[in-house]
mmCIF file of C-alpha atoms and ligand atoms in Angstrom:
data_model
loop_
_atom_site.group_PDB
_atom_site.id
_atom_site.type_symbol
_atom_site.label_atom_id
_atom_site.label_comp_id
_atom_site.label_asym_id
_atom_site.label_seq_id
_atom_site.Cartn_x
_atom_site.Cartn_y
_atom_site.Cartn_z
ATOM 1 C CA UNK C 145 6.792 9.146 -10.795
ATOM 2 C CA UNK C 146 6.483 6.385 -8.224
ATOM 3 C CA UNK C 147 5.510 2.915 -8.464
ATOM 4 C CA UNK C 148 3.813 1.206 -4.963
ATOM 5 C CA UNK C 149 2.415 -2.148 -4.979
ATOM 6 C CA UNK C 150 0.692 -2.960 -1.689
ATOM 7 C CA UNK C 151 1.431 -6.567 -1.135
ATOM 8 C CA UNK C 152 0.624 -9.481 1.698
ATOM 9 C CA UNK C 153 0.045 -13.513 0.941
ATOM 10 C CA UNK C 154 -2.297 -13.130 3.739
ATOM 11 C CA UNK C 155 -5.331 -12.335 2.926
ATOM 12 C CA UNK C 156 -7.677 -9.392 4.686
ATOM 13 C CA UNK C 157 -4.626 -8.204 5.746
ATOM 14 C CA UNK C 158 -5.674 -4.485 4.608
ATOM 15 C CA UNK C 159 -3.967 -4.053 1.004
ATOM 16 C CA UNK C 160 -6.644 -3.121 -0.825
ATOM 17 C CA UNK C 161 -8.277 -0.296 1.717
ATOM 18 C CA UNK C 162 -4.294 1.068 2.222
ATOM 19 C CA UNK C 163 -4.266 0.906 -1.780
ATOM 20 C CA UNK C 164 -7.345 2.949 -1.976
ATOM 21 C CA UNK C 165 -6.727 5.240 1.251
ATOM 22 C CA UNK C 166 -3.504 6.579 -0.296
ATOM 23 C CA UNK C 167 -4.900 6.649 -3.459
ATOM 24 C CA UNK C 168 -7.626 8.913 -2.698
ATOM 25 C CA UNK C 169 -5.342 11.079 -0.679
ATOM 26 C CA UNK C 170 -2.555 11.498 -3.818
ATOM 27 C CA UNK C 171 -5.653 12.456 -5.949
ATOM 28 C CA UNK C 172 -6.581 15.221 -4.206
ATOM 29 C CA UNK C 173 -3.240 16.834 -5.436
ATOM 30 C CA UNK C 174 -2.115 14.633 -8.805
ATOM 31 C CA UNK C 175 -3.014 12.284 -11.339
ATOM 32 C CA UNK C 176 -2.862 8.362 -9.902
ATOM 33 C CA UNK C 177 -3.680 5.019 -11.248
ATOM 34 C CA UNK C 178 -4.756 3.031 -8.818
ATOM 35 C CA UNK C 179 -4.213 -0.639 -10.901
ATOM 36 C CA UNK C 180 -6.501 -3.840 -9.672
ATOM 37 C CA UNK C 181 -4.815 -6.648 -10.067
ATOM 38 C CA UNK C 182 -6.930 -8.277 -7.848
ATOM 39 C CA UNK C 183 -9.492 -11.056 -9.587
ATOM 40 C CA UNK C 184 -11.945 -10.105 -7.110
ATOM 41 C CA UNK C 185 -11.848 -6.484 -8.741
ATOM 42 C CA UNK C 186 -12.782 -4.675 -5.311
ATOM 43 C CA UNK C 187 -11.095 -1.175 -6.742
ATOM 44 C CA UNK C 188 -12.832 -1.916 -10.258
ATOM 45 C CA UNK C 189 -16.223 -2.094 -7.962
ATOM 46 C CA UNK C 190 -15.825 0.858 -6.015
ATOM 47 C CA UNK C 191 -15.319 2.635 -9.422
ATOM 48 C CA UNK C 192 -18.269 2.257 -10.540
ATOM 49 C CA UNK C 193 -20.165 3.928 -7.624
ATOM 50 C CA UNK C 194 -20.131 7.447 -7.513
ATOM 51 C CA UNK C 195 -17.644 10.029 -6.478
ATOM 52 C CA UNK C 196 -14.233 8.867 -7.706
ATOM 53 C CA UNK C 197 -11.924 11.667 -8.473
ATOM 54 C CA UNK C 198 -11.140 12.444 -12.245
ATOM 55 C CA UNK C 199 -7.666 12.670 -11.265
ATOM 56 C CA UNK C 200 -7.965 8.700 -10.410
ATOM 57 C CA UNK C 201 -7.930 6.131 -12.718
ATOM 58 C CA UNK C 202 -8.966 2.892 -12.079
ATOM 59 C CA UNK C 203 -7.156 0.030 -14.468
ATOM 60 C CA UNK C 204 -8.783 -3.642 -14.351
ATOM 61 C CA UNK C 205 -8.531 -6.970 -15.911
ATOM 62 C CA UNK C 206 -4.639 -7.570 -14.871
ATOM 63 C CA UNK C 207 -2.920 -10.768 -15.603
ATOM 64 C CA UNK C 208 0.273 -12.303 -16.023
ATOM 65 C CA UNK C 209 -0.132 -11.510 -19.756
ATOM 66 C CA UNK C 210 -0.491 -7.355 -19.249
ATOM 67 C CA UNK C 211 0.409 -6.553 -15.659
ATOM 68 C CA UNK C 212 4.133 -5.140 -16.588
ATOM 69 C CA UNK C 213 2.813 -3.427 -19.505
ATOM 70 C CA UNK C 214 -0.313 -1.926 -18.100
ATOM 71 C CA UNK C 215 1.990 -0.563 -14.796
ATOM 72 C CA UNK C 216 4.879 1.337 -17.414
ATOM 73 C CA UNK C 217 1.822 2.851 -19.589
ATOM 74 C CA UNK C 218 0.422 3.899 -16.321
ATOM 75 C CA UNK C 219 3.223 5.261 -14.985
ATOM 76 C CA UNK C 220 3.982 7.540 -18.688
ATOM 77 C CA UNK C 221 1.454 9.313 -17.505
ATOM 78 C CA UNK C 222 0.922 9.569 -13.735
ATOM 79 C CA UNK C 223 2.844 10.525 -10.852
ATOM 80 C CA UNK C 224 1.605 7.697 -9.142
ATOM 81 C CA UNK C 225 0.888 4.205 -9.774
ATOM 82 C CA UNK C 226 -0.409 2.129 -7.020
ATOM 83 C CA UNK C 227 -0.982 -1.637 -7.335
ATOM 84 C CA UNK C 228 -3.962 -3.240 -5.524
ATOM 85 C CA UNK C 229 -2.586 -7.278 -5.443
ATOM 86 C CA UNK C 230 -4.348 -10.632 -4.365
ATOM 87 C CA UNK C 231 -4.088 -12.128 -1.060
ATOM 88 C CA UNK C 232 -2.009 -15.154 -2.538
ATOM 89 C CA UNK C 233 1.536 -15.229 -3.725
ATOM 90 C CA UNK C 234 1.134 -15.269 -7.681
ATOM 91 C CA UNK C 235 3.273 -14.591 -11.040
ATOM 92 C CA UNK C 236 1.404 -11.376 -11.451
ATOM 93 C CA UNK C 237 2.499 -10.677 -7.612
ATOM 94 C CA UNK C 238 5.953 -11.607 -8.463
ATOM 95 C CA UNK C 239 6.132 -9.170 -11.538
ATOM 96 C CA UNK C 240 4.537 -5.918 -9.936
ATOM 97 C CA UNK C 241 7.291 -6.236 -6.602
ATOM 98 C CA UNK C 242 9.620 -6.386 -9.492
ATOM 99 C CA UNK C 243 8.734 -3.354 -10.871
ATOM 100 C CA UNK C 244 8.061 -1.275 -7.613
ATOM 101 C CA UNK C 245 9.783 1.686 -6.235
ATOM 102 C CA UNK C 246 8.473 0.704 -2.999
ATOM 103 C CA UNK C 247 6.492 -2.141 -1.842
ATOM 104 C CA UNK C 248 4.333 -1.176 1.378
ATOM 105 C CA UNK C 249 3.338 -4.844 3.390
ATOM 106 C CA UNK C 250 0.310 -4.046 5.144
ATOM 107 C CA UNK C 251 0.103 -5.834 8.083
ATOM 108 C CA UNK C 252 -3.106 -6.508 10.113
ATOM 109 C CA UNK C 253 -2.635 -5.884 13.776
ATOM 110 C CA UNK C 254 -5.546 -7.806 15.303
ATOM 111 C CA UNK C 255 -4.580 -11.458 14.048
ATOM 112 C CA UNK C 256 -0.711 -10.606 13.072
ATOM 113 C CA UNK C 257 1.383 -13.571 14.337
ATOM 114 C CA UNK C 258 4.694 -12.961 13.395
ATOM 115 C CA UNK C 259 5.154 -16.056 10.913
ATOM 116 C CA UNK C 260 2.912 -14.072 9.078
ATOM 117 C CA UNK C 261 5.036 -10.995 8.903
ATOM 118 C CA UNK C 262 8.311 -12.693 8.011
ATOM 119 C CA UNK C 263 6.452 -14.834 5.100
ATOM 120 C CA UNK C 264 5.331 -11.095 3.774
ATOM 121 C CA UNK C 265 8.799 -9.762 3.917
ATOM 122 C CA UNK C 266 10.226 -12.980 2.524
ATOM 123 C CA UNK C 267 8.252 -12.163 -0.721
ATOM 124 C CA UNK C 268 9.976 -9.174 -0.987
ATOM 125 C CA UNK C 269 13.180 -10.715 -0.528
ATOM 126 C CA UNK C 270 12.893 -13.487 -2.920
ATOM 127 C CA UNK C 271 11.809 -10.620 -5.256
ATOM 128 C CA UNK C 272 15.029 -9.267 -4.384
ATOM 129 C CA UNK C 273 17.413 -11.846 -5.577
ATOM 130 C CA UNK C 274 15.478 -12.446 -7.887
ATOM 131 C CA UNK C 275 16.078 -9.577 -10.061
ATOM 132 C CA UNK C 276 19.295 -8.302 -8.195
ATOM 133 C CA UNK C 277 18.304 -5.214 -6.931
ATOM 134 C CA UNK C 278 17.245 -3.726 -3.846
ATOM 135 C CA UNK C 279 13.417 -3.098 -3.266
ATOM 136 C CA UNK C 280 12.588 -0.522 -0.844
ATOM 137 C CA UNK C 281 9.921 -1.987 1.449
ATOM 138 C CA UNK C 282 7.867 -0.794 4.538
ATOM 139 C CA UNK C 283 5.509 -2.451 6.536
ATOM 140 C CA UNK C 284 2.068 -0.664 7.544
ATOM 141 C CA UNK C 285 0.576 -1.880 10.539
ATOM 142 C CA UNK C 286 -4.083 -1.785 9.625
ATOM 143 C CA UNK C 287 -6.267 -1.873 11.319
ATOM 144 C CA UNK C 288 -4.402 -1.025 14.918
ATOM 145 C CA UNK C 289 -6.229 0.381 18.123
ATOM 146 C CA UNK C 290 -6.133 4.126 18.418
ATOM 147 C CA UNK C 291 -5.544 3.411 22.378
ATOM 148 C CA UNK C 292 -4.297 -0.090 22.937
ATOM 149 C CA UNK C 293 -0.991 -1.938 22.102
ATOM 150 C CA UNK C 294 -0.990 -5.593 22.614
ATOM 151 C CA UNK C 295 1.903 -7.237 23.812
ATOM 152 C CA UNK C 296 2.049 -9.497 20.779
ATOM 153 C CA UNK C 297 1.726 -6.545 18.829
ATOM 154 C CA UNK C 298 4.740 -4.691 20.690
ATOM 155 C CA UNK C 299 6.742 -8.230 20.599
ATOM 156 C CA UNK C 300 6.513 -8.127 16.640
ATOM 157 C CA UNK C 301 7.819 -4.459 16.184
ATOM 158 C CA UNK C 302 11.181 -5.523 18.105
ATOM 159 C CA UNK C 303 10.952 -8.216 15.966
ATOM 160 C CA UNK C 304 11.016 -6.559 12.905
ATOM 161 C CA UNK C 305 13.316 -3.680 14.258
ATOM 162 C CA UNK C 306 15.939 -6.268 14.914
ATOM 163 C CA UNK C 307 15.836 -7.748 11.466
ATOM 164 C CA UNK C 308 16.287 -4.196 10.541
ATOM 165 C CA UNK C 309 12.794 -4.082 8.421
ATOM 166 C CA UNK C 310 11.307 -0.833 8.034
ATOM 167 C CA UNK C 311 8.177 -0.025 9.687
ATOM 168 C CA UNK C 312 6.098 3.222 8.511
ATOM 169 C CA UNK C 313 5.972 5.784 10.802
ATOM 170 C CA UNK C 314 2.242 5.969 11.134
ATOM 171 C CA UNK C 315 -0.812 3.062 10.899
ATOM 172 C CA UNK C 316 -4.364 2.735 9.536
ATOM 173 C CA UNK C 317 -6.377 2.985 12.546
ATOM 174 C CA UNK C 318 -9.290 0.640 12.917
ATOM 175 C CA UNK C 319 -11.808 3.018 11.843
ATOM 176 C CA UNK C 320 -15.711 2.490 10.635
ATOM 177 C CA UNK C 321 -14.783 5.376 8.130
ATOM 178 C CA UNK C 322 -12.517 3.293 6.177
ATOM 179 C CA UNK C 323 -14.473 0.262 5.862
ATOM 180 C CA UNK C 324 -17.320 3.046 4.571
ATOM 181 C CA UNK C 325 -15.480 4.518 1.714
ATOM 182 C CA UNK C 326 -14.973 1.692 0.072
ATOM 183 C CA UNK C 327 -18.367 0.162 0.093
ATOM 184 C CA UNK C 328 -20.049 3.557 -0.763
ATOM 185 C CA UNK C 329 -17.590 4.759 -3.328
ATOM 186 C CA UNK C 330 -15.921 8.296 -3.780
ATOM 187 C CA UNK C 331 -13.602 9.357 -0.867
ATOM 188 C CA UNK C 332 -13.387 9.889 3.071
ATOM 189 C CA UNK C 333 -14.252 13.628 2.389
ATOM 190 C CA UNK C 334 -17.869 12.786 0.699
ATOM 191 C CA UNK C 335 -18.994 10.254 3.479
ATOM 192 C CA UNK C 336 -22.200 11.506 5.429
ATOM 193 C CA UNK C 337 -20.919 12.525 9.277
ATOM 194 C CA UNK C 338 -24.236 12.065 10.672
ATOM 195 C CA UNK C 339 -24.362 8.154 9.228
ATOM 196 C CA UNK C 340 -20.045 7.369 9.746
ATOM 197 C CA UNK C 341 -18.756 8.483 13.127
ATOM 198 C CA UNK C 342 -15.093 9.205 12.997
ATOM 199 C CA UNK C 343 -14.878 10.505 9.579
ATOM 200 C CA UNK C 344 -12.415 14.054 10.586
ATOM 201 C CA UNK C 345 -9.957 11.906 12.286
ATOM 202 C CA UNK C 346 -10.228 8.955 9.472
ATOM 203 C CA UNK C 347 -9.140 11.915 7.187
ATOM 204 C CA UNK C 348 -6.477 13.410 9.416
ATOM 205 C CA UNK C 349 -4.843 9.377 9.740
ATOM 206 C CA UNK C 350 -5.396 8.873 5.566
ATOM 207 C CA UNK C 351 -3.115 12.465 5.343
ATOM 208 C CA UNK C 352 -0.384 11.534 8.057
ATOM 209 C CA UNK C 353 0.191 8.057 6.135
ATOM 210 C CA UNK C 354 0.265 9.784 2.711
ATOM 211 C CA UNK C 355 2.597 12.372 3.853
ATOM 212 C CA UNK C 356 4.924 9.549 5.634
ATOM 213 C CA UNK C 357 4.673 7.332 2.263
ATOM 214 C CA UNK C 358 6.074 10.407 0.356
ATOM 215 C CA UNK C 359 8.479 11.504 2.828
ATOM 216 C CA UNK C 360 9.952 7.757 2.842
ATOM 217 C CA UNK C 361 9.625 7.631 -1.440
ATOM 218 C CA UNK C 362 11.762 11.284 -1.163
ATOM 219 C CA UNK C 363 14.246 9.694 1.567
ATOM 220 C CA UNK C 364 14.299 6.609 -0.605
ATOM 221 C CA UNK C 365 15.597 8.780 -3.799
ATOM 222 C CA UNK C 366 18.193 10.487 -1.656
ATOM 223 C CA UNK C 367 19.857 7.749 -0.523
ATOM 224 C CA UNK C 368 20.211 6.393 -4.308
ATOM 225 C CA UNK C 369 21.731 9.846 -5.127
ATOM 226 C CA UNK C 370 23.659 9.768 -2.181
ATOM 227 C CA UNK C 371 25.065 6.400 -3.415
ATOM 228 C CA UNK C 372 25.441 7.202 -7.229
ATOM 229 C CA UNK C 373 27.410 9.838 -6.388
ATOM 230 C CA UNK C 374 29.423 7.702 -3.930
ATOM 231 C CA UNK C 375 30.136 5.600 -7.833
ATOM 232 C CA UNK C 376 28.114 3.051 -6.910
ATOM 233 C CA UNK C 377 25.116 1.892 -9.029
ATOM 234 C CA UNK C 378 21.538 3.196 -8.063
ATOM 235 C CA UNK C 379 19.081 0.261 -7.460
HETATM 236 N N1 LIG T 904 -8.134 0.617 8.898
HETATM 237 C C1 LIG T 904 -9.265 -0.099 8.778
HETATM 238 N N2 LIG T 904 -10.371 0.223 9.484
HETATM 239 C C2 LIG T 904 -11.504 -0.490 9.356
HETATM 240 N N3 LIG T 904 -11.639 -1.546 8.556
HETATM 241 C C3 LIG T 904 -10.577 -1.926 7.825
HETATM 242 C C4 LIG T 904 -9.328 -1.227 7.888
HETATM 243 N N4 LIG T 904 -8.454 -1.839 7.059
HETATM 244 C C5 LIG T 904 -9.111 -2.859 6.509
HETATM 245 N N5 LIG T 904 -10.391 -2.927 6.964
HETATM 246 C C6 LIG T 904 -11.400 -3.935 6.610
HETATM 247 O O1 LIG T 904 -10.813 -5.224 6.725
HETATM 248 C C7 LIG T 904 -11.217 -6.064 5.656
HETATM 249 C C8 LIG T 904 -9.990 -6.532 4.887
HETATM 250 O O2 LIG T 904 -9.328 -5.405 4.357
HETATM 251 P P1 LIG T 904 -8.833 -5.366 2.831
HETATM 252 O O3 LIG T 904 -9.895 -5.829 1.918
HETATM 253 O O4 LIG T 904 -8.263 -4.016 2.620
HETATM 254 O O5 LIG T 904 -7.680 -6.451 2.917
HETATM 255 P P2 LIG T 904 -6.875 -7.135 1.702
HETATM 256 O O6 LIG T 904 -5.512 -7.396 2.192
HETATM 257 O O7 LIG T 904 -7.019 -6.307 0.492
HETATM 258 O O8 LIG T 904 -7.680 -8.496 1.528
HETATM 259 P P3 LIG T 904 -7.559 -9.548 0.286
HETATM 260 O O9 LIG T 904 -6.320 -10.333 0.531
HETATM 261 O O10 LIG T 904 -8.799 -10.356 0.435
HETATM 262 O O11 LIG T 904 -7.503 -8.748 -0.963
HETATM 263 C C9 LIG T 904 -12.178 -5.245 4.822
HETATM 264 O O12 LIG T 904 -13.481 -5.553 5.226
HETATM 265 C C10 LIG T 904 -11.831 -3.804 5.173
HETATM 266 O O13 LIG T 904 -12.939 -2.945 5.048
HETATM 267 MG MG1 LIG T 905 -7.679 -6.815 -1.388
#
């Protein structure tokens, strides 16, 4: 059982497609709650159209009150529990960092100045000392050119190299696909070819970044083994 909350102050910066993206892909092989605890409900929305896999469960209506509560009955019964979270730093924000096993920062790459980055990571951190434990935390670069790197772009990954932040392995390319899914409901697999161009390699992208989220979750749980063993305390 894991536990991701996709999280980012800024807003549009991709959380709630990534949320939905991996989502979709995790489906296809277990049982997920995806859990909106968004107040513009755009997961609860793309619920109701058609297509959503039964092994998905959408869970709305999240506030301060129920958030903590509604993510540990989730996660009784499904191997994953993703959490969809505003664009604002909030309580309910606060409280579903503090209960993740890993907290993916989805960054956008077209208007990503690094201020931006750092006050994303600094949530995290906060969260950190907050409740004395470390919080496993990768940023995803959205919304990135299949073919071009800016130089801002490239500046920002030393960046966050040197500060020793983890950046996942693959991105969510800028793809029509994406944007699709979520307006028409169901998943990537279902959209029409002939009306979405780039569906097949939309797919292939949503599959590398749900393999390289579970690799790093696996890696994650090794190195807490590796360090309970070593008679220190696991996170
Ligand atoms: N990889 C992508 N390819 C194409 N469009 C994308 C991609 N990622 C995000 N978008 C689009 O960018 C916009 C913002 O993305 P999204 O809603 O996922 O961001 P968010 O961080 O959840 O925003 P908010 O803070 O408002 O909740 C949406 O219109 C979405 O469809
Ligand atoms: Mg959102």
């Amino acid at each position: 059982m894991a536990i991701i909350a996709f999280a980012n102050p800024k807003g549009g910066a991709g959380k709630t497609t990534s949320a939905l993206v991996l989502g979709t892909q995790l489906a296809a092989k277990t049982r997920v709650a995806v859990i909106d605890a968004d107040p513009n409900h755009p997961i609860t929305d793309w619920a109701k159209l058609p297509g959503k896999p039964d092994t998905l469960t959408v869970l709305g209506d999240i506030g301060e009150h129920n958030v903590v509560e509604v993510i540990d009955a989730a996660a009784e019964d499904h191997a994953f529990v993703l959490v969809d979270l505003e664009g604002t730093a909030s309580t309910v924000v606060a409280y579903a960092i503090g209960r993740a096993d890993l907290v993916i920062i989805p960054l956008q790459a077209k208007q990503l100045d690094g201020k931006q980055a750092v006050r994303a990571i600094q949530l995290v951190k906060r969260q950190e000392k907050a409740f004395r434990r470390r919080i496993p935390h990768t940023v995803l670069l959205t919304r990135t050119s299949a073919a071009i790197r800016s130089r801002g772009l490239r500046a920002i990954l030393e960046d966050l190299q040197a500060a020793e932040v983890n950046v996942l392995g693959v991105e969510l390319i800028e793809r029509g696909a994406f944007d699709a899914f979520l307006a028409y409901g169901g998943t990537l697999d279902q959209l029409d070819r002939k009306e979405v161009s780039g569906v097949d390699k939309a797919i292939e992208n949503a599959r590398a970044y749900a393999a390289a989220v579970v690799q790093l979750l696996r890696d994650n749980e090794r190195a807490d083994q590796d360090h309970a063993a070593q008679g220190g305390q696991a996170r």
